[in-house]
CSV table of N, CA and C in Angstrom, one decimal:
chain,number,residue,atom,x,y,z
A,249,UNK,N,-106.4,5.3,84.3
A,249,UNK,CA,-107.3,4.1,84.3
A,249,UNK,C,-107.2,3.4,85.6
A,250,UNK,N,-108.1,3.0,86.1
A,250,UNK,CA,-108.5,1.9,87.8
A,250,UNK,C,-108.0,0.8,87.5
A,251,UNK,N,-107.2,0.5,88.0
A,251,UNK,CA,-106.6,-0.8,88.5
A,251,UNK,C,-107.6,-1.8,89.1
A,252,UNK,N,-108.7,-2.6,88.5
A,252,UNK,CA,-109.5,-3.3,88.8
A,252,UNK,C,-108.7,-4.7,89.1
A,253,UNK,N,-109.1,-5.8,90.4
A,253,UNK,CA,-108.6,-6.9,91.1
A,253,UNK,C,-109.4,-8.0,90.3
A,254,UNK,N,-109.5,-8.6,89.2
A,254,UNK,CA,-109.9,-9.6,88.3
A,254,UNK,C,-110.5,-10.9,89.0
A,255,UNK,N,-109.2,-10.8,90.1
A,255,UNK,CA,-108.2,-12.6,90.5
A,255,UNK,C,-109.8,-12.1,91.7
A,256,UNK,N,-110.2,-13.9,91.2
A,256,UNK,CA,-111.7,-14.1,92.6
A,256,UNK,C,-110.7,-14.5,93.8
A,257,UNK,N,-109.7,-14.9,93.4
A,257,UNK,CA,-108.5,-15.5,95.2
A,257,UNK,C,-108.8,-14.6,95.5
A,258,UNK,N,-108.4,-13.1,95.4
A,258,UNK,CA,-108.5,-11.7,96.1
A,258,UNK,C,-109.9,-11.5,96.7
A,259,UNK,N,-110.6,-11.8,95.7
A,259,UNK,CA,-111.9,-11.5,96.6
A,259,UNK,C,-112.0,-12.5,97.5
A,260,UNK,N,-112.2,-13.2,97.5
A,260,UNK,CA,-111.9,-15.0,98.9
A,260,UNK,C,-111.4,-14.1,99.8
A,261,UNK,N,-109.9,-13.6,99.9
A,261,UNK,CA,-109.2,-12.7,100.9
A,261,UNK,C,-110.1,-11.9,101.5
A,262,UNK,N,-110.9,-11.2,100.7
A,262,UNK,CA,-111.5,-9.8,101.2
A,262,UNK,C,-112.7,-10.5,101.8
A,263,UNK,N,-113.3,-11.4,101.1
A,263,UNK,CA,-114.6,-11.7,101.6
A,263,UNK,C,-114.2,-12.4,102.8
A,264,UNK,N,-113.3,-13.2,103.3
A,264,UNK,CA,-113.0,-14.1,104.5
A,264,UNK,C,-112.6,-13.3,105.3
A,265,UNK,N,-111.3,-12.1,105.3
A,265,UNK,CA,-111.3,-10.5,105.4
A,265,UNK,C,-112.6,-10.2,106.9
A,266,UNK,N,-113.4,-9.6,105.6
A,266,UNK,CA,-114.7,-9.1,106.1
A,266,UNK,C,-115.8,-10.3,107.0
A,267,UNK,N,-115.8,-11.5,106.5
A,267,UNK,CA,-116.6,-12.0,107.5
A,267,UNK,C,-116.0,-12.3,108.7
A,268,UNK,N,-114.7,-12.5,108.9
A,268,UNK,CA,-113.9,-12.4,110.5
A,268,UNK,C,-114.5,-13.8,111.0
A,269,UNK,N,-115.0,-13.8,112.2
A,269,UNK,CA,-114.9,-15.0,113.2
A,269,UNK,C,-116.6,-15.4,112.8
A,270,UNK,N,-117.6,-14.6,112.0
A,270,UNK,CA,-118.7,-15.4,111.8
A,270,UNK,C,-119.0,-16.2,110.5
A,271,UNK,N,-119.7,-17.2,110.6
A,271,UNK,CA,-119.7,-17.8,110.6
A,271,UNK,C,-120.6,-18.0,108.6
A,272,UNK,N,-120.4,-18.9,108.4
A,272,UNK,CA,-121.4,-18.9,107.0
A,272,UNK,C,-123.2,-18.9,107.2
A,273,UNK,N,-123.2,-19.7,108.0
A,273,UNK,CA,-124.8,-20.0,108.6
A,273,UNK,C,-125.5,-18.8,109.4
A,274,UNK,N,-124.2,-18.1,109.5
A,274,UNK,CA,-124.9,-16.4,110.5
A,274,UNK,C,-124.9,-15.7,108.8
A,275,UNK,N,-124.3,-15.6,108.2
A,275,UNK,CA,-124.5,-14.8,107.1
A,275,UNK,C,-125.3,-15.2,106.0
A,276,UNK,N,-126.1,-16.4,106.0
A,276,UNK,CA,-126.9,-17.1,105.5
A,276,UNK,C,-128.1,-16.4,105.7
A,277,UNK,N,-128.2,-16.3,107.3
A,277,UNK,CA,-129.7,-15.7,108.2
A,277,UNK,C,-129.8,-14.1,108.0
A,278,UNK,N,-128.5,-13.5,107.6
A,278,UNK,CA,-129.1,-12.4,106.9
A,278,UNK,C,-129.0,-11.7,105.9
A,279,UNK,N,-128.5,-13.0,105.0
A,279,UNK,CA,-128.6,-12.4,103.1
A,279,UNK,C,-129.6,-13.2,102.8
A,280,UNK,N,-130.0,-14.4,103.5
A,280,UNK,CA,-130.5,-15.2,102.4
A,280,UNK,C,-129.8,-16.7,101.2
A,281,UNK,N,-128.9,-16.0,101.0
A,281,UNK,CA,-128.0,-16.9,100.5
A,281,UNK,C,-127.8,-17.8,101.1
A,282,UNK,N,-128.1,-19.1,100.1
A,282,UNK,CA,-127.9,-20.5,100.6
A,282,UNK,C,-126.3,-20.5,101.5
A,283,UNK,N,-126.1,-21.1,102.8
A,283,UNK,CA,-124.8,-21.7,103.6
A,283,UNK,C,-123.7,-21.8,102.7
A,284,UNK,N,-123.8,-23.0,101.6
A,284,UNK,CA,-122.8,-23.8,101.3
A,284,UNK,C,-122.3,-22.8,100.1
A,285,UNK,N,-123.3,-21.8,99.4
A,285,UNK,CA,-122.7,-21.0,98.3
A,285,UNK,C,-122.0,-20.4,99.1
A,286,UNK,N,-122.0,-19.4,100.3
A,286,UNK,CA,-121.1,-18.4,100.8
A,286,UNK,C,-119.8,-19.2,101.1
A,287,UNK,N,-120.0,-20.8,101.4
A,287,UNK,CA,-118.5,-21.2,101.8
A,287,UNK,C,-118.1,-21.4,100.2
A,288,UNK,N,-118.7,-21.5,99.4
A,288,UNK,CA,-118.3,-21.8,97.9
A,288,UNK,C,-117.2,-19.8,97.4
A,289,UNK,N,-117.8,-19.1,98.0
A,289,UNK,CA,-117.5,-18.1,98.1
A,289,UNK,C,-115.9,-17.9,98.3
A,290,UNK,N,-115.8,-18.0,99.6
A,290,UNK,CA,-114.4,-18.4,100.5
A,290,UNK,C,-113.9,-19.1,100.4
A,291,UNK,N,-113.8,-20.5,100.4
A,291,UNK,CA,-113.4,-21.6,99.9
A,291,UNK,C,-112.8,-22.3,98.5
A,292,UNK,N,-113.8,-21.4,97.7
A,292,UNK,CA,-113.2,-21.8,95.8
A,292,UNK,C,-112.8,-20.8,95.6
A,293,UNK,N,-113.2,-19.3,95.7
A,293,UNK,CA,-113.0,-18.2,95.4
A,293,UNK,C,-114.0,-18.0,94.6
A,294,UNK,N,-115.0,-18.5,94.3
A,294,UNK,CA,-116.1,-17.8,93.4
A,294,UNK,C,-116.8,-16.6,93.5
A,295,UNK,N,-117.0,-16.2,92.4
A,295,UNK,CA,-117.6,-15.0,92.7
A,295,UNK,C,-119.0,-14.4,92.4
A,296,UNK,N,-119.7,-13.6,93.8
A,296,UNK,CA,-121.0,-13.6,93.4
A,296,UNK,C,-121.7,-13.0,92.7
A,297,UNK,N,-122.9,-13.0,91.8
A,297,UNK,CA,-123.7,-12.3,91.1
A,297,UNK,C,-123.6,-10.7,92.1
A,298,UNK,N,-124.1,-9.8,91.4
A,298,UNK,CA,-124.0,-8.5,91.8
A,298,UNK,C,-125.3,-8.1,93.1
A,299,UNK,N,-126.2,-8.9,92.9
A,299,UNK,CA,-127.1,-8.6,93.8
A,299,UNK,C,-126.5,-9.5,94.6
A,300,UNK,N,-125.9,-10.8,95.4
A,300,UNK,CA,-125.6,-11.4,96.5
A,300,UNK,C,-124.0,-10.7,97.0
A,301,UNK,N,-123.4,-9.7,95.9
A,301,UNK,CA,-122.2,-9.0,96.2
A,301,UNK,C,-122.8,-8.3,97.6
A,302,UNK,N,-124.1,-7.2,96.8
A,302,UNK,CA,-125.0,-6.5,97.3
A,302,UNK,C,-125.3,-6.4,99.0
A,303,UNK,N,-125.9,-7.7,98.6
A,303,UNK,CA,-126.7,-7.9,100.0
A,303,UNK,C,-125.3,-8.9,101.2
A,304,UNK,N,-124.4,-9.3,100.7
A,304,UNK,CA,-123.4,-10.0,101.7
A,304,UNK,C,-122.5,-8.8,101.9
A,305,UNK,N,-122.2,-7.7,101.0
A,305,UNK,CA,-121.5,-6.1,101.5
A,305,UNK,C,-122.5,-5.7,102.6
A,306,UNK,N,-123.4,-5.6,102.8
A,306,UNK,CA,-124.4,-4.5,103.4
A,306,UNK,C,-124.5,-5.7,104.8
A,307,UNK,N,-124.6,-6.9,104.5
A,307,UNK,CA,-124.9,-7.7,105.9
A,307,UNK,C,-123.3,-7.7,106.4
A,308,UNK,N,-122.4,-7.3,106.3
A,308,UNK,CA,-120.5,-7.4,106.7
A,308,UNK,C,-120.4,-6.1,107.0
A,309,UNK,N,-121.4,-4.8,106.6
A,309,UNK,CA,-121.2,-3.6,106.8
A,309,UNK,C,-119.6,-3.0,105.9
A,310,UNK,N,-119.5,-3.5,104.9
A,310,UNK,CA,-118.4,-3.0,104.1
A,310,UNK,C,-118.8,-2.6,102.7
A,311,UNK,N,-117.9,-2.0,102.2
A,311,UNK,CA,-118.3,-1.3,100.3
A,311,UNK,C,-118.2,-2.2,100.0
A,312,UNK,N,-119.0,-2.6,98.8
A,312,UNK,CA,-119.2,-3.4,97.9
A,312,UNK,C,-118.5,-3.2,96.5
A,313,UNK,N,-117.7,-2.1,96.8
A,313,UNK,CA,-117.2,-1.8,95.7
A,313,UNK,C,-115.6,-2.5,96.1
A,314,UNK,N,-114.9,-2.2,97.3
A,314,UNK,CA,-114.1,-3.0,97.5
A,314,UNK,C,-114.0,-4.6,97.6
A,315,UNK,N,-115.4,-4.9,98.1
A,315,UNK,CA,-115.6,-6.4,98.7
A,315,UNK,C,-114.9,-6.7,96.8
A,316,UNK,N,-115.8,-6.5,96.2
A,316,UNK,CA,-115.6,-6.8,94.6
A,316,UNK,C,-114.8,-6.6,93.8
A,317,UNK,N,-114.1,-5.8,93.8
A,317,UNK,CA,-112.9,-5.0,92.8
A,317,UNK,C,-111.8,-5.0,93.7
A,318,UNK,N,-111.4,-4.8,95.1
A,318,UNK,CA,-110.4,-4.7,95.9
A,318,UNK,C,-110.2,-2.7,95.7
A,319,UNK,N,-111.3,-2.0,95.6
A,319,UNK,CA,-111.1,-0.6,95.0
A,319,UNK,C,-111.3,0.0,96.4
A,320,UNK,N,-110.2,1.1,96.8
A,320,UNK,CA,-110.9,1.6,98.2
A,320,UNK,C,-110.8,0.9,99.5
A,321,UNK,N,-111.7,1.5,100.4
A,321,UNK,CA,-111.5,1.0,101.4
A,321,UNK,C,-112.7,0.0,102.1
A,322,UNK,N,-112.1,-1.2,102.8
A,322,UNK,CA,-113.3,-2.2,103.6
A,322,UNK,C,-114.0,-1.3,104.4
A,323,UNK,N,-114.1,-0.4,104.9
A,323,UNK,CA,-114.8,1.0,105.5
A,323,UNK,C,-114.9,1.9,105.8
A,324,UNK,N,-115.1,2.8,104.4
A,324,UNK,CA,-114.2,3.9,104.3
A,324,UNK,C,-115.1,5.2,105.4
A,325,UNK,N,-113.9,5.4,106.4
A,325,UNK,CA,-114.8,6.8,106.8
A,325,UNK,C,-115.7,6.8,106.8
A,326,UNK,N,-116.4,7.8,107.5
A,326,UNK,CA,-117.9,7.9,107.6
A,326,UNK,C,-119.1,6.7,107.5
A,327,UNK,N,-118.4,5.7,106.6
A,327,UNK,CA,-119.5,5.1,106.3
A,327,UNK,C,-120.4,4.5,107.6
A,328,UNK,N,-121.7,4.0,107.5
A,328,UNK,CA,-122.9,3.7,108.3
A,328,UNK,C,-122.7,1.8,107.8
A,329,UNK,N,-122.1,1.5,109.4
A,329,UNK,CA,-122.7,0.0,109.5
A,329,UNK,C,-124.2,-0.3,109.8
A,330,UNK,N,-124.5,-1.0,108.9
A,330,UNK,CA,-125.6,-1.4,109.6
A,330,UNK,C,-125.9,-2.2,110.3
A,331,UNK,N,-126.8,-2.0,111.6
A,331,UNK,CA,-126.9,-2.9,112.7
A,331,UNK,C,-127.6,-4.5,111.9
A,332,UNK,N,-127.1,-5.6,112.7
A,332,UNK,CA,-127.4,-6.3,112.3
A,332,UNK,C,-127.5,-7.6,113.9
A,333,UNK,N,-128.6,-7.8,113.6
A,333,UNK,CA,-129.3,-8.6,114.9
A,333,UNK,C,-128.8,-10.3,114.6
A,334,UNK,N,-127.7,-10.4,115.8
A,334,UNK,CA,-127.2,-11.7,115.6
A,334,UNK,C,-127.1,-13.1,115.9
A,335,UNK,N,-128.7,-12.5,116.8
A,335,UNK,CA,-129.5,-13.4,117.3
A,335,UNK,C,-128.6,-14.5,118.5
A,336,UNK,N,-127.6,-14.4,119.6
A,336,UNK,CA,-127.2,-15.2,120.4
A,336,UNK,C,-128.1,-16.3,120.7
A,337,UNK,N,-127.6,-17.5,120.6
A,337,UNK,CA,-128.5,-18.7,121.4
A,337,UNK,C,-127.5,-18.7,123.1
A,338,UNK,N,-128.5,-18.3,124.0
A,338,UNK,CA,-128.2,-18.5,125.1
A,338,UNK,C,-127.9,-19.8,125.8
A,339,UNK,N,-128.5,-20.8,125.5
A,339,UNK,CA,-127.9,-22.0,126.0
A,339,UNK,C,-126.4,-22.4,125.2
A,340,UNK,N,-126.3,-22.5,123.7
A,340,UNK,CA,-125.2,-22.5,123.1
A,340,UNK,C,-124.1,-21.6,123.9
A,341,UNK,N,-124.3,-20.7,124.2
A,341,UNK,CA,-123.2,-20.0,124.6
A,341,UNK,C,-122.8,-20.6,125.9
A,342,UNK,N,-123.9,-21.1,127.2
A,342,UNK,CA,-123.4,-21.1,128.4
A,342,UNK,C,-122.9,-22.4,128.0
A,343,UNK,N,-123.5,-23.5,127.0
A,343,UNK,CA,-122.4,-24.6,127.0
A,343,UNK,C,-121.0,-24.2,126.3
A,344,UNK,N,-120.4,-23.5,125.4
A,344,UNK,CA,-119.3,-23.4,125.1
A,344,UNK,C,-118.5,-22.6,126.6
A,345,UNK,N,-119.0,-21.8,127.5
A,345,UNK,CA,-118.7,-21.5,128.2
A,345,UNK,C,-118.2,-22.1,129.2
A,346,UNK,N,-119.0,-23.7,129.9
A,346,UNK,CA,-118.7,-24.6,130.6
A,346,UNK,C,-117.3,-25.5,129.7
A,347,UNK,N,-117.8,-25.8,128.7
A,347,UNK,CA,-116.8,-27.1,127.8
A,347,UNK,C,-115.2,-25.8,127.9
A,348,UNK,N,-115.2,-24.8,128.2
A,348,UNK,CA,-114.2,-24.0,128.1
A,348,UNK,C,-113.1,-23.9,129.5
A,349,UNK,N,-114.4,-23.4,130.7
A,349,UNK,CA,-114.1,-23.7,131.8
A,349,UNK,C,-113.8,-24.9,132.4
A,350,UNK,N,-114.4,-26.1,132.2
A,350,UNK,CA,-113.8,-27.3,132.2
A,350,UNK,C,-112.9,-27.7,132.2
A,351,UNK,N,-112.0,-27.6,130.9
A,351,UNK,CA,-111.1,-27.9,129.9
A,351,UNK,C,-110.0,-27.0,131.0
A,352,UNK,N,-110.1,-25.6,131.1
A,352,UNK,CA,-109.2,-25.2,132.3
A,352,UNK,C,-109.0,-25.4,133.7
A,353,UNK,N,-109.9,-25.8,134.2
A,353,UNK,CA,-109.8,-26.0,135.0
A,353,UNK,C,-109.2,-27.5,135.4
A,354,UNK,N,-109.9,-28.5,134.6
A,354,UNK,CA,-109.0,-29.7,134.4
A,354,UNK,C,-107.6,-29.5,133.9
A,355,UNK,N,-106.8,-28.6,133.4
A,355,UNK,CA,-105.3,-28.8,133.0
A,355,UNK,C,-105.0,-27.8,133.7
A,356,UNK,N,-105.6,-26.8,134.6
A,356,UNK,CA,-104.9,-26.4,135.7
A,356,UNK,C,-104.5,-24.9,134.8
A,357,UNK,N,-105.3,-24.4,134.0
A,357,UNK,CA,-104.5,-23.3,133.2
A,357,UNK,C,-105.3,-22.3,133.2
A,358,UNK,N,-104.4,-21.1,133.4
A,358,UNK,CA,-105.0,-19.9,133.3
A,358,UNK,C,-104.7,-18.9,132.0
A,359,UNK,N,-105.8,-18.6,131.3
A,359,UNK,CA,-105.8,-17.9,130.0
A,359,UNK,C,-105.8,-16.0,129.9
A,360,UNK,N,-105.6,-15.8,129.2
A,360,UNK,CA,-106.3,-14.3,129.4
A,360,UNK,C,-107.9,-13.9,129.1
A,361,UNK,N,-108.3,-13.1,129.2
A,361,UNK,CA,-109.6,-13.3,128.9
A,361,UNK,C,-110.2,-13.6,127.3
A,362,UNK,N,-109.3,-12.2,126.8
A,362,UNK,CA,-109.3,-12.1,125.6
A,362,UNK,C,-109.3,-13.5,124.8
A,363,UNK,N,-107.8,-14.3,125.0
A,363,UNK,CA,-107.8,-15.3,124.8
A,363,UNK,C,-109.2,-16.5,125.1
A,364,UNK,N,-109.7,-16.1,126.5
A,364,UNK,CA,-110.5,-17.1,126.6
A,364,UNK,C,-111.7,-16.9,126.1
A,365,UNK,N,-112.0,-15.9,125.1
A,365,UNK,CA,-113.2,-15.3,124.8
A,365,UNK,C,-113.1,-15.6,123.1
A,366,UNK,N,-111.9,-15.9,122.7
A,366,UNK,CA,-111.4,-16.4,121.4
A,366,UNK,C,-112.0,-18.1,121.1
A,367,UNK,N,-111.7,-18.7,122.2
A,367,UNK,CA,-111.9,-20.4,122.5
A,367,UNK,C,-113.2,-20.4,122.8
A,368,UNK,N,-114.2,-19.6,123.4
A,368,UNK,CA,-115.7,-19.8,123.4
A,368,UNK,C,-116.2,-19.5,122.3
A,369,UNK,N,-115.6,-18.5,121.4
A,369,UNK,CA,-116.1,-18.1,120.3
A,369,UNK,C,-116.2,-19.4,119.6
A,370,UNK,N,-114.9,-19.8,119.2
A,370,UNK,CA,-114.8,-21.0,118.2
A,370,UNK,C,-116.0,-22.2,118.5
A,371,UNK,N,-115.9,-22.5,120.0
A,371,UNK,CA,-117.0,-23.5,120.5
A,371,UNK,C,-118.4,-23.6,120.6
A,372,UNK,N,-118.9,-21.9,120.6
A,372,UNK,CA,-119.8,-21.7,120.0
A,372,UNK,C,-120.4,-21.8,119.0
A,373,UNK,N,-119.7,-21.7,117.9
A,373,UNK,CA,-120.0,-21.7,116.4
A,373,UNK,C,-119.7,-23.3,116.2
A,374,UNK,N,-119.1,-24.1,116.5
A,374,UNK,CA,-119.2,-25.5,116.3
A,374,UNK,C,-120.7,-25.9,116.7
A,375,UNK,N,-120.9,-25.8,117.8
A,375,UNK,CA,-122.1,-26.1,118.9
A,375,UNK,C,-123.2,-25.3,117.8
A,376,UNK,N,-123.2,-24.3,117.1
A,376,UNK,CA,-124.4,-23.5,116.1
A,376,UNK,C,-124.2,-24.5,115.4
A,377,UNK,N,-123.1,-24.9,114.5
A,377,UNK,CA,-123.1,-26.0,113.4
A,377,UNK,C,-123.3,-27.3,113.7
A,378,UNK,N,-123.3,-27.4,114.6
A,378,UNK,CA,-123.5,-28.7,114.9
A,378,UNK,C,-124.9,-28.8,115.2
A,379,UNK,N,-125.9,-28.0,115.3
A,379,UNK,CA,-126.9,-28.0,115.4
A,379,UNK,C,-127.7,-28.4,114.6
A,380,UNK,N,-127.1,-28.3,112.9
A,380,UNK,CA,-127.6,-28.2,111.7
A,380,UNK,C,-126.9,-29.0,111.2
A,381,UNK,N,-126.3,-30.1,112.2
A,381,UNK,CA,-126.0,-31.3,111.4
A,381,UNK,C,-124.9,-31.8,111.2
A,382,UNK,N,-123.7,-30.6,111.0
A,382,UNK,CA,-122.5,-30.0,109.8
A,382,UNK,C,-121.2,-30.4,110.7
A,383,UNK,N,-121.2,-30.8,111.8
A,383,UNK,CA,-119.7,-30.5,112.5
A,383,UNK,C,-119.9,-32.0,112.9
A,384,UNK,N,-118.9,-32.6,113.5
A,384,UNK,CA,-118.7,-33.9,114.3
A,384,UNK,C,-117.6,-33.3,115.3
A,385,UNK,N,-118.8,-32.5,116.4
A,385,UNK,CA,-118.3,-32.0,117.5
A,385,UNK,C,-117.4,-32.3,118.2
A,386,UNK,N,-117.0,-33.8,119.2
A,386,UNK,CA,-116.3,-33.6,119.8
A,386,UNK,C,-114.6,-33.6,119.5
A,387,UNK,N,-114.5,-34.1,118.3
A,387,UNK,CA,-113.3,-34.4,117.1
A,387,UNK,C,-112.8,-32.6,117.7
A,388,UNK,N,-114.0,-32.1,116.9
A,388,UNK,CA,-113.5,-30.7,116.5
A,388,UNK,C,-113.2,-29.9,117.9
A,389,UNK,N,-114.1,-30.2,118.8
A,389,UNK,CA,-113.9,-29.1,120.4
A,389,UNK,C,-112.8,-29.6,120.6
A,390,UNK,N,-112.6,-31.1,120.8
A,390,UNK,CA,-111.1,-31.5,121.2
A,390,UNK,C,-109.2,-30.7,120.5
A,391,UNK,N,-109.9,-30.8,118.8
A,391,UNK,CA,-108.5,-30.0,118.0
A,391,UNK,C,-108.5,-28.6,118.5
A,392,UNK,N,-109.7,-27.8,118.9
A,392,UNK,CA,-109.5,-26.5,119.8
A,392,UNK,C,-108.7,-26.1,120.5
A,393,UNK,N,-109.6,-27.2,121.4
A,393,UNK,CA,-108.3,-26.9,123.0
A,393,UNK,C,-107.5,-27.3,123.1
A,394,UNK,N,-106.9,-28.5,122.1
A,394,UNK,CA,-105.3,-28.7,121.6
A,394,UNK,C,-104.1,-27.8,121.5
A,395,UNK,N,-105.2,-26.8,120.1
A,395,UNK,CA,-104.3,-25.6,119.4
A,395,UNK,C,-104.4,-24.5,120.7
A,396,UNK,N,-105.6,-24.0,121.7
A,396,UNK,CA,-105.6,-23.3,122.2
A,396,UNK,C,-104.5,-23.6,123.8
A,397,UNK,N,-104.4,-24.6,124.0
A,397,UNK,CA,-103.2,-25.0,125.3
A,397,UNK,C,-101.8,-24.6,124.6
């Protein structure tokens, strides 16, 4: 008999897992699913109807059968990601870029890149949320480069 994963915490794991550094509002633009249900997702642990399983497995490029059950693997072999167009905003990026460079250059610090490419990322996605309303940016850019120094 299959050892089926019941517990929605586990799926939260898998599903936060699989979405990595993007964002709810990027995964919104390509399931469809309303923003606040996907953070309802991750956040409460709830769990989605079988068609939003569906379509948020296929937009993460992962089985759906793990995303759901914990069965298998988050990418098993062979499997086919599908491309998914993630639409960069160019100005968002060169501002997280400057607020990044700035910030080092004013405390005199030198990062790795990797590192510094981790800290635009975050800045980015505030600067997307904050676009839509959702963030009270400078609170949040500030606790960044706090954690990131």
């Amino acid at each position: 008999m299959l050892e089926f994963d019941s517990s929605n915490v586990k799926f939260a794991e898998r599903f936060s897992l699989a979405l990595g550094t993007r964002t709810a509002l990027w995964l919104h633009e390509q399931t469809g699913i309303p923003a606040s249900t996907l953070s309802n997702y991750r956040k409460k642990g709830l769990m989605p109807a079988a068609d939003a399983a569906c379509r948020i497995a296929i937009a993460l490029g992962v089985d759906v059968t793990w995303l759901v059950l914990g069965i298998g693997e988050m990418r098993p072999s062979g499997a086919v990601i599908p491309y998914v167009n993630t639409r960069l905003d160019p100005q968002a990026l060169a501002t997280a870029i400057e607020i990044v460079d700035g910030w080092l250059r004013d405390a005199n610090k030198d990062v790795e890149s990797k590192h510094k490419a981790k800290i635009v990322t975050e800045i980015y996605t505030l600067l997307l949320e904050n676009d839509q309303g959702n963030t009270p940016l400078p609170q949040q850019i500030n606790r960044i480069l706090r954690l990131a120094g």
